PDB file of C-alpha atoms and ligand atoms in Angstrom:
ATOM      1  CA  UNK A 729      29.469 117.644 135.375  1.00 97.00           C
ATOM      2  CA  UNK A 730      31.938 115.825 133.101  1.00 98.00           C
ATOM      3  CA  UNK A 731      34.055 113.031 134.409  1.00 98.00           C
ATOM      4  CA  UNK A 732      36.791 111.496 132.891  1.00 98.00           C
ATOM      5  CA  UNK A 733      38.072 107.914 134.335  1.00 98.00           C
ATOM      6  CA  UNK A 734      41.204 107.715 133.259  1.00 98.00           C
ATOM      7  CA  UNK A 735      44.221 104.800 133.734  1.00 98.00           C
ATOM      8  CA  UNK A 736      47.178 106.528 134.998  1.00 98.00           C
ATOM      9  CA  UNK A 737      48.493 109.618 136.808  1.00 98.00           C
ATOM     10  CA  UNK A 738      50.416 110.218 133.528  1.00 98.00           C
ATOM     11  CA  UNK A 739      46.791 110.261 131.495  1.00 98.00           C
ATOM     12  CA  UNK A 740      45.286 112.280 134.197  1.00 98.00           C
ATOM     13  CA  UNK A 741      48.446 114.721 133.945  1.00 98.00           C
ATOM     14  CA  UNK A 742      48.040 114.426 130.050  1.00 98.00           C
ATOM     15  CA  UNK A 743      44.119 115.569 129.917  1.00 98.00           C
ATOM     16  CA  UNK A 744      44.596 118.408 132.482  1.00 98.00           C
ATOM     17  CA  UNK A 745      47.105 120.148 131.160  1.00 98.00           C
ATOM     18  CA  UNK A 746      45.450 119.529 127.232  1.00 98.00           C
ATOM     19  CA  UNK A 747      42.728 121.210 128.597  1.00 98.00           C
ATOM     20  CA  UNK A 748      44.240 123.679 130.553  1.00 98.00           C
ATOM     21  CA  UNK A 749      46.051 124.137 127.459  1.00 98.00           C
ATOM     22  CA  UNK A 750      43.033 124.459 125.303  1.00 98.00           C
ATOM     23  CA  UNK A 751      42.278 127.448 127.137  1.00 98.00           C
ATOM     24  CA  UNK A 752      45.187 129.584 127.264  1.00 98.00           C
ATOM     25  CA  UNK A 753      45.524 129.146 123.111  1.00 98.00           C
ATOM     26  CA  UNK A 754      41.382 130.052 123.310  1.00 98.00           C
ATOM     27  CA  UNK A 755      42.276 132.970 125.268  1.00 98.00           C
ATOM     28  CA  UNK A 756      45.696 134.239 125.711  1.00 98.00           C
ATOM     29  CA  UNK A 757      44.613 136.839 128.564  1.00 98.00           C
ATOM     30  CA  UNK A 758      42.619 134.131 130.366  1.00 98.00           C
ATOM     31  CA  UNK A 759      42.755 134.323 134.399  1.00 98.00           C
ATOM     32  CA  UNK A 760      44.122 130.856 136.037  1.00 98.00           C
ATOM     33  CA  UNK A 761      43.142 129.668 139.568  1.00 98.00           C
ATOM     34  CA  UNK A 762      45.657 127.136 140.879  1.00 98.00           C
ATOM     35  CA  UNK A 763      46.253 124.515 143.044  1.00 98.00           C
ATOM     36  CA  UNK A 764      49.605 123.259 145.116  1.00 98.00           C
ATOM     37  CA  UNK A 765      49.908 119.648 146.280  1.00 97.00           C
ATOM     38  CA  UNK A 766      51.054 116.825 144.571  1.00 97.00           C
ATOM     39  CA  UNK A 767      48.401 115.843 142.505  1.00 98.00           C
ATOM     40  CA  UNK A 768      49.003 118.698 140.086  1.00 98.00           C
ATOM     41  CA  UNK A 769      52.639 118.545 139.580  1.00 98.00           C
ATOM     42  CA  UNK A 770      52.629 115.949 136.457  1.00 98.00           C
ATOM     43  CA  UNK A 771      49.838 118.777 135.163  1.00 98.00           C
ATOM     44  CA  UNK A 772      52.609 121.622 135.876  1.00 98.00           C
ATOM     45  CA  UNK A 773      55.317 119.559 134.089  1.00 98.00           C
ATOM     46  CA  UNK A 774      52.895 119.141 130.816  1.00 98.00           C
ATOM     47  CA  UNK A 775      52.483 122.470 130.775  1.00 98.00           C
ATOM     48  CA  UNK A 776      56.259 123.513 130.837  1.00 98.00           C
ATOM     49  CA  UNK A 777      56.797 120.481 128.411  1.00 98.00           C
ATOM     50  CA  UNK A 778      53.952 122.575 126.271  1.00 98.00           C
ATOM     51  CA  UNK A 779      55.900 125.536 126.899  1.00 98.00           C
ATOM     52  CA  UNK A 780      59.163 124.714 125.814  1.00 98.00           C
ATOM     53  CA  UNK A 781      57.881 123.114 122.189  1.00 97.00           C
ATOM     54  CA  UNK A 782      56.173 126.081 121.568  1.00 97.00           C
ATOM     55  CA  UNK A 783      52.509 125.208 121.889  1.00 96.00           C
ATOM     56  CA  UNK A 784      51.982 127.331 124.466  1.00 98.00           C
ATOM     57  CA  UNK A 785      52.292 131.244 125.074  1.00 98.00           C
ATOM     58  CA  UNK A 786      51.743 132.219 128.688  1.00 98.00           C
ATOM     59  CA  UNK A 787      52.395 135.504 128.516  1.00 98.00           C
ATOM     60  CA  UNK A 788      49.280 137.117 128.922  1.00 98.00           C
ATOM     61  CA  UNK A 789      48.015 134.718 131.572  1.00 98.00           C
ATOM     62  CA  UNK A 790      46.915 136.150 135.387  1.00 98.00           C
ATOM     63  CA  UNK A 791      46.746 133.422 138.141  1.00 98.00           C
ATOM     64  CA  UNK A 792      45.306 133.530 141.459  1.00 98.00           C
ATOM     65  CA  UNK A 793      46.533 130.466 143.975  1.00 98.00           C
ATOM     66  CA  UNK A 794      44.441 128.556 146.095  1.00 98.00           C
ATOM     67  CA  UNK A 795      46.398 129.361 149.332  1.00 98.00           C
ATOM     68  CA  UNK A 796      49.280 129.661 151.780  1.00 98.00           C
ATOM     69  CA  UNK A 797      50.683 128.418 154.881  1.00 97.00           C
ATOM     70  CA  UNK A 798      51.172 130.910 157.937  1.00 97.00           C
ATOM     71  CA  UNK A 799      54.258 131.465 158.951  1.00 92.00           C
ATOM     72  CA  UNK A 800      56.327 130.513 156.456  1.00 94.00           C
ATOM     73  CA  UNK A 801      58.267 132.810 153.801  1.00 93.00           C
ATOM     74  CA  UNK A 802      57.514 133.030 150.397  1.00 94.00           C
ATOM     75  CA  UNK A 803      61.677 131.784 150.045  1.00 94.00           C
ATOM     76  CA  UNK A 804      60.751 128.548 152.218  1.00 95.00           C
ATOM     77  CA  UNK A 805      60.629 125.495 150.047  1.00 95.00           C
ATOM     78  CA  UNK A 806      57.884 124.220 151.741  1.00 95.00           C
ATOM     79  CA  UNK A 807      55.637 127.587 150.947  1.00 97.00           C
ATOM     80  CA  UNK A 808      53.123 126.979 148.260  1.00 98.00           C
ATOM     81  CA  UNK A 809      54.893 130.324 146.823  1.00 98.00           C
ATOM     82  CA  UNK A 810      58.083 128.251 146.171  1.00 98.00           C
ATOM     83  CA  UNK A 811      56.092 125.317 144.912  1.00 98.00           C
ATOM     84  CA  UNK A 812      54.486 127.639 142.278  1.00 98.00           C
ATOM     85  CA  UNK A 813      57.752 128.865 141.660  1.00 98.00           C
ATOM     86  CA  UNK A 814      59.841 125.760 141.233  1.00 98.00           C
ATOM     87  CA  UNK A 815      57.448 123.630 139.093  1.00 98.00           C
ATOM     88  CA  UNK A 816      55.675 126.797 136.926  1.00 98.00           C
ATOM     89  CA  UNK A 817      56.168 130.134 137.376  1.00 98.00           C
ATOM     90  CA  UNK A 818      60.129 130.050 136.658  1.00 98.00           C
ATOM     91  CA  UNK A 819      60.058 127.671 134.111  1.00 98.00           C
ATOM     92  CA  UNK A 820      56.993 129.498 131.549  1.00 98.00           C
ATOM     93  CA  UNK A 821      56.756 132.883 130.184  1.00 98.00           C
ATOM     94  CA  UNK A 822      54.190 134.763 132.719  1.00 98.00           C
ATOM     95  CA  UNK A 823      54.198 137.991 133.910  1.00 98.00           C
ATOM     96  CA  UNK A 824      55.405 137.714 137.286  1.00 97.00           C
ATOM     97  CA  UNK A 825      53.283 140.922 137.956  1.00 98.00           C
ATOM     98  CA  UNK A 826      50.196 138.962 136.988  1.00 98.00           C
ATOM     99  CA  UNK A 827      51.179 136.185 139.605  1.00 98.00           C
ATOM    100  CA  UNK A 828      48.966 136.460 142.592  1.00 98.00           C
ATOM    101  CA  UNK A 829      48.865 134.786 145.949  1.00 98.00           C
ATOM    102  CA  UNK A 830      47.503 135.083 149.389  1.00 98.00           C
ATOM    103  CA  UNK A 831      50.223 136.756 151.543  1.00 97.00           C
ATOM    104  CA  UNK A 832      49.884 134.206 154.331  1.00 96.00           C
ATOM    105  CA  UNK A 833      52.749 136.552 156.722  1.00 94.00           C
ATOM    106  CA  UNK A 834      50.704 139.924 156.116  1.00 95.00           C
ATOM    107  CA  UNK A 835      50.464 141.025 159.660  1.00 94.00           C
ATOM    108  CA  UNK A 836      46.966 142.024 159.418  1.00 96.00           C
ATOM    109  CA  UNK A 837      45.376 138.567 157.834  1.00 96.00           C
ATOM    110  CA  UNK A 838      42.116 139.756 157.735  1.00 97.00           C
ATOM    111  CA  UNK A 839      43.180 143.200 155.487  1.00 98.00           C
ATOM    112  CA  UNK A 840      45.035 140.916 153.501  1.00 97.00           C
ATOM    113  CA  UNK A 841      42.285 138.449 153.159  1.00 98.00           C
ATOM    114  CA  UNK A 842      39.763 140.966 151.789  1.00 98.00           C
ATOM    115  CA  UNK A 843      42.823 142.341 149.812  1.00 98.00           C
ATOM    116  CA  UNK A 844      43.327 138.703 147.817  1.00 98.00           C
ATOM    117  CA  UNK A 845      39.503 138.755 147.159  1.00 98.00           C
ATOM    118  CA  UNK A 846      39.093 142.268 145.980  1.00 98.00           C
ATOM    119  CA  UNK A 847      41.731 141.289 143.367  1.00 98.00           C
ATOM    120  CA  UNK A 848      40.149 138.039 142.383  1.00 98.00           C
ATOM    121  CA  UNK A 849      36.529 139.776 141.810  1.00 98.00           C
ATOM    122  CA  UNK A 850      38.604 142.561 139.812  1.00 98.00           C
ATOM    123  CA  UNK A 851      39.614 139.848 137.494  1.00 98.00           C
ATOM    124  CA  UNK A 852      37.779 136.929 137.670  1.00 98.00           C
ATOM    125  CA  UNK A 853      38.300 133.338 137.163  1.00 98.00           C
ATOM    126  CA  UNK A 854      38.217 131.944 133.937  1.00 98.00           C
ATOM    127  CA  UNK A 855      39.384 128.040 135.099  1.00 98.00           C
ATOM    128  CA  UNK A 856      40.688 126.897 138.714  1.00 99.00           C
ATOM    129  CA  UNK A 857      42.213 124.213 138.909  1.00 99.00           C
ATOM    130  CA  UNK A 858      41.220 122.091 142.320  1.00 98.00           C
ATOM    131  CA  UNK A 859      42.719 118.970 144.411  1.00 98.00           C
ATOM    132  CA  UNK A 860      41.099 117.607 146.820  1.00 98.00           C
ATOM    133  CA  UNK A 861      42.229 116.511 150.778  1.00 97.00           C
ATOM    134  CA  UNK A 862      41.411 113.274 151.738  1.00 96.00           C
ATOM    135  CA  UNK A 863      38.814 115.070 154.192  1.00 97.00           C
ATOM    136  CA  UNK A 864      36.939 116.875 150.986  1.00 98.00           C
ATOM    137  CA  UNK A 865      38.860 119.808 151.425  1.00 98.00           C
ATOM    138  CA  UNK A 866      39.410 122.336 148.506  1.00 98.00           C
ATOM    139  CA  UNK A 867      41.893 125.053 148.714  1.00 98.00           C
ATOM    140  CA  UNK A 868      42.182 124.693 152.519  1.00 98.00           C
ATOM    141  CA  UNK A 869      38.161 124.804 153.223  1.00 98.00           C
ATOM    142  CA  UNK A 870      38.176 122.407 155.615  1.00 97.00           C
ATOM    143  CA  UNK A 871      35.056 120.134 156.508  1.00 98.00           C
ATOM    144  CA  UNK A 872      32.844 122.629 159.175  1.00 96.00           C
ATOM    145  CA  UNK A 873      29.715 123.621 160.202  1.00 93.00           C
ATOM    146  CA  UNK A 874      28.934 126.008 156.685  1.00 96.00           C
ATOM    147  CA  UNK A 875      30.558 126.568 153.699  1.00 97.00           C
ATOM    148  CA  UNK A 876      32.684 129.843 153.980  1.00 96.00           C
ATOM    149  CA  UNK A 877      32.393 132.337 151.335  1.00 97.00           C
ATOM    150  CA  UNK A 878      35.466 134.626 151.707  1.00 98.00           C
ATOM    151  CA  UNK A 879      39.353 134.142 151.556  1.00 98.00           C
ATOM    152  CA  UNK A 880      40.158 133.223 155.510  1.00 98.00           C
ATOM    153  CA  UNK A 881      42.336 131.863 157.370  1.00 97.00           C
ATOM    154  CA  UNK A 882      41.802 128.569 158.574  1.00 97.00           C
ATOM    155  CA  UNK A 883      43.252 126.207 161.270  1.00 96.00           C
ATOM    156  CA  UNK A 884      43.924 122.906 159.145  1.00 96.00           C
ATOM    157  CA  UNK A 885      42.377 119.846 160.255  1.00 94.00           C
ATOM    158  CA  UNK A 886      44.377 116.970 162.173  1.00 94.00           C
ATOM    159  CA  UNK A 887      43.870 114.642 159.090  1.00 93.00           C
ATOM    160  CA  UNK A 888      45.117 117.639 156.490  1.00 95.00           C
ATOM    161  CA  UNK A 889      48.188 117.955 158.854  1.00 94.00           C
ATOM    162  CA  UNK A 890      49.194 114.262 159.121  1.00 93.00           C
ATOM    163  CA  UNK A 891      48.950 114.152 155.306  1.00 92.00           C
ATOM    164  CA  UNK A 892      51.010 117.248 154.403  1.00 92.00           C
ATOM    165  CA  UNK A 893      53.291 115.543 156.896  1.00 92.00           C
ATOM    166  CA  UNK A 894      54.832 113.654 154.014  1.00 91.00           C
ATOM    167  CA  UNK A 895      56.667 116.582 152.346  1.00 91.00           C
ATOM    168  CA  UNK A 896      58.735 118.107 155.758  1.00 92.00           C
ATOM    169  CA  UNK A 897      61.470 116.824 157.092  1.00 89.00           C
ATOM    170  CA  UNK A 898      60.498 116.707 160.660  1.00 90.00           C
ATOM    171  CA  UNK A 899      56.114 115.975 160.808  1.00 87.00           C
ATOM    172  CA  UNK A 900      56.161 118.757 163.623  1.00 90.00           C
ATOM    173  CA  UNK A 901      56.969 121.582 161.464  1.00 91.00           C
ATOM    174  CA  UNK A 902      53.789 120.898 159.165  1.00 93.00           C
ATOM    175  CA  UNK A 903      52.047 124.879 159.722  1.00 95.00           C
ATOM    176  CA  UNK A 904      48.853 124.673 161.786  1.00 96.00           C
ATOM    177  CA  UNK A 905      47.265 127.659 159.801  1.00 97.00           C
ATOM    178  CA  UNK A 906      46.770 129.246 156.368  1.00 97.00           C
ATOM    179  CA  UNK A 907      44.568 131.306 154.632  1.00 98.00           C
ATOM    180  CA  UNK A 908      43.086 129.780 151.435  1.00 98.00           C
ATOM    181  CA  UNK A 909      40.580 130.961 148.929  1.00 98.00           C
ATOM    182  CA  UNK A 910      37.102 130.683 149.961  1.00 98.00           C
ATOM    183  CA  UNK A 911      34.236 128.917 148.360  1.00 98.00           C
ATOM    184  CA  UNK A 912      32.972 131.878 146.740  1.00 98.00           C
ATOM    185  CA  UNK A 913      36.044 132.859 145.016  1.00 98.00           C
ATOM    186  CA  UNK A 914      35.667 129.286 143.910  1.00 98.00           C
ATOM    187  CA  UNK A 915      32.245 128.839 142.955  1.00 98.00           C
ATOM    188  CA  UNK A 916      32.730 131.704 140.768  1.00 98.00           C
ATOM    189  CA  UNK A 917      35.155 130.313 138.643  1.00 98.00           C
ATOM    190  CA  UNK A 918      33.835 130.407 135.161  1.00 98.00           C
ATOM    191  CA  UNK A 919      35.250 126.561 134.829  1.00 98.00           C
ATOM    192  CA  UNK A 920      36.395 124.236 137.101  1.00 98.00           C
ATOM    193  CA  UNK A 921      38.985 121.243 136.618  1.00 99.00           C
ATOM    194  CA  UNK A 922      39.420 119.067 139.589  1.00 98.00           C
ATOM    195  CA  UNK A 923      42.127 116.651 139.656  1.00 98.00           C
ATOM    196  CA  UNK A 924      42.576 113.695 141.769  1.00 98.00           C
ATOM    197  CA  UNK A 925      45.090 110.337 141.730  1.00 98.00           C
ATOM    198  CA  UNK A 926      45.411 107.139 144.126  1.00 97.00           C
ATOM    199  CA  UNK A 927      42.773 104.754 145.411  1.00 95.00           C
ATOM    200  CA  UNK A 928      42.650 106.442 148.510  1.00 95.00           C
ATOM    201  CA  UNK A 929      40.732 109.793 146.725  1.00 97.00           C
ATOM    202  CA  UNK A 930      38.092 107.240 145.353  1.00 97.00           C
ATOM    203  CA  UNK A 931      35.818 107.283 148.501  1.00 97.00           C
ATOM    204  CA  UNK A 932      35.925 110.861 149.130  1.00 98.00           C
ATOM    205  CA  UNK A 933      35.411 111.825 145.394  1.00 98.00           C
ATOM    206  CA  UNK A 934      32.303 109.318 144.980  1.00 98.00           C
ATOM    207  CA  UNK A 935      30.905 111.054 148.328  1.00 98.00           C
ATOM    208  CA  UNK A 936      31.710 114.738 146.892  1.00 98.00           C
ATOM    209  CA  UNK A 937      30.460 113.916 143.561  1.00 98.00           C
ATOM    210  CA  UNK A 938      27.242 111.938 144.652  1.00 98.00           C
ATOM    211  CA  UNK A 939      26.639 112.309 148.135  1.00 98.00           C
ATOM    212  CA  UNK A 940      24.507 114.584 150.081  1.00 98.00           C
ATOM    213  CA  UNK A 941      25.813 118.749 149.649  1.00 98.00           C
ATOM    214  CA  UNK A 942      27.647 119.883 152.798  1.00 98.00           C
ATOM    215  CA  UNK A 943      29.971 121.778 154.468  1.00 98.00           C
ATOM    216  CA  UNK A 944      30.891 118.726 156.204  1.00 98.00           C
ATOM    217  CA  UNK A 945      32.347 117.612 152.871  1.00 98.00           C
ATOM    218  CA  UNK A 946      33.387 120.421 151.349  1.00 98.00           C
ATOM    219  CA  UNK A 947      34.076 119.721 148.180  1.00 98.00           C
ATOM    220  CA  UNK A 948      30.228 118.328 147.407  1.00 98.00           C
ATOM    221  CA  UNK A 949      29.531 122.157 146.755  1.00 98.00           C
ATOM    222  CA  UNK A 950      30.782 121.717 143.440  1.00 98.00           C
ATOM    223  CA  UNK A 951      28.253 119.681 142.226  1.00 98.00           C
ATOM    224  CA  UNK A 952      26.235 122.669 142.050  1.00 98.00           C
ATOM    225  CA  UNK A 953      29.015 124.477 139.832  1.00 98.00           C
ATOM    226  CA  UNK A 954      27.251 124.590 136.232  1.00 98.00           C
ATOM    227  CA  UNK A 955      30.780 123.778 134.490  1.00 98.00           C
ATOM    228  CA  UNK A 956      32.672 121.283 136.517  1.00 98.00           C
ATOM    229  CA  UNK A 957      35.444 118.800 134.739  1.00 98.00           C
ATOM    230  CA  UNK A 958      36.629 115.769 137.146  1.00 98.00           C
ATOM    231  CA  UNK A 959      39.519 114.074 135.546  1.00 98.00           C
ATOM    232  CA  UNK A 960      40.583 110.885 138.163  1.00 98.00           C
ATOM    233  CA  UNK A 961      43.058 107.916 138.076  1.00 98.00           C
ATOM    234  CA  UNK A 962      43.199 105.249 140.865  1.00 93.00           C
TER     235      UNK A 962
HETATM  236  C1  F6R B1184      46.604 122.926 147.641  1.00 62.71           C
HETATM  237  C2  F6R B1184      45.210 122.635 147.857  1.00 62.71           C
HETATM  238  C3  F6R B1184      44.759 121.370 148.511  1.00 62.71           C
HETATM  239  C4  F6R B1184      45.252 120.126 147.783  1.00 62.71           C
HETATM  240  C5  F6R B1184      44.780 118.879 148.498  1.00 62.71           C
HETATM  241  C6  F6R B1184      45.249 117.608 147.836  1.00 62.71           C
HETATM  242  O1  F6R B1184      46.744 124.181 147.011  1.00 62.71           O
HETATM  243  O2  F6R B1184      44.424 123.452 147.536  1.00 62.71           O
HETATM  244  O3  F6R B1184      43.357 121.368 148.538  1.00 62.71           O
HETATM  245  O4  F6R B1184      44.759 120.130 146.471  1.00 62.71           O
HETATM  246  O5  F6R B1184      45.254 118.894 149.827  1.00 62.71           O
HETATM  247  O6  F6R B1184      46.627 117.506 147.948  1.00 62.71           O
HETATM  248  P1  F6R B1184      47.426 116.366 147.190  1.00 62.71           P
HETATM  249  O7  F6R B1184      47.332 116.665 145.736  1.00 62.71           O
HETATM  250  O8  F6R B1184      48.831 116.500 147.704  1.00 62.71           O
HETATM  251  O9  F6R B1184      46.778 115.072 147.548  1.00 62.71           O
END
């Protein structure tokens, strides 16, 4: 595990997307998980920056999101598919056809959930990019009695609701479900980069880095990932 201590969300931004960026000029067809929330945005907007001097190509790029509310449409601007949409997808040169995410309104979840895998193992992850939840959450695996291997969908935890709270108008509307990536999907990422910013991350990241491996905090799994980058500001 590498970890990078870094001063600022704008240095934290900086180093993600450089080495983000290191891998699509490495390899142009590489395969991109990626993360919504709004740790990752500054990363998105280096990117773009990257983009639009012409240091980057991301045309032969696949990505694969981390998840999706339920019941919202992809056109919603609160849907992670808008998110991806508004600070990357429209704003770089990737093949929208190469864009994947979990179809969160698919009316049978569970087809759609072993649909979203079955195209991740056909392609596999090169790098995923992770946040974590002030709970230890990655993706939406939420802090349970095991780790769960397959894309599912998940009711979010009280504490993941009141903090999503912050970006909807009215704290009621925050969706009680999604479906998210599971650990596996995760775990089998050839590289991971997890990003995280604000004081309030620092407990939670010592415990997931150093504590005891468990579901209960479910992002302590990664310490067993043989290629795992933590770049953190507080
Ligand atoms: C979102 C996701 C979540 C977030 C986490 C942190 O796709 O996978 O695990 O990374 O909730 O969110 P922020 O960055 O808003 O603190």
């Amino acid at each position: 595990m590498k970890v990078y201590h870094v001063p600022s969300y704008d240095v934290m931004s900086q180093k993600a997307a450089n080495l983000i960026s290191a891998q699509i000029i490495l390899y142009p067809q590489s395969v991109l998980g990626l993360a919504t929330g709004s740790t990752p945005i500054g990363v998105y907007e280096r990117l773009v920056d990257k983009h639009n001097n012409g240091e980057l190509d991301c045309g032969g790029l696949t990505t694969f999101n981390l998840d999706e509310y339920c019941g919202l449409s992809e056109d919603d601007p609160q849907s992670y598919h808008y998110f991806m949409k508004s600070h990357l997808f429209s704003k770089v040169n990737i093949n929208k056809e190469k864009i994947h995410l979990p179809d969160a309104s698919a009316k049978d979840i569970e087809k759609e959930c072993k649909r979203y895998d079955s195209q991740i193992e056909a392609c596999g992850i090169d790098l995923q990019l992770l946040g974590i939840g002030n709970n230890g959450h990655i993706g939406f695996n939420e802090p349970g009695a095991v780790f769960e291997g397959d894309t599912h969908c998940v009711d979010l935890d009280e504490s993941t609701i009141l903090a999503n709270a912050r970006f909807f108008d009215d704290p009621n509307d925050v969706p009680r479900k999604a479906v998210t990536m599971g650990m596996k999907s995760i775990m089998l990422a050839k590289r991971i980069l997890l990003v995280a910013n604000g004081e309030a991350k620092r407990a939670i990241l010592e415990k997931s880095l150093y504590g005891p491996i468990t579901p209960l905090v479910p992002a302590s799994i990664l310490q067993l990932h043989p290629d795992l980058t933590v770049v953190w500001s507080d």
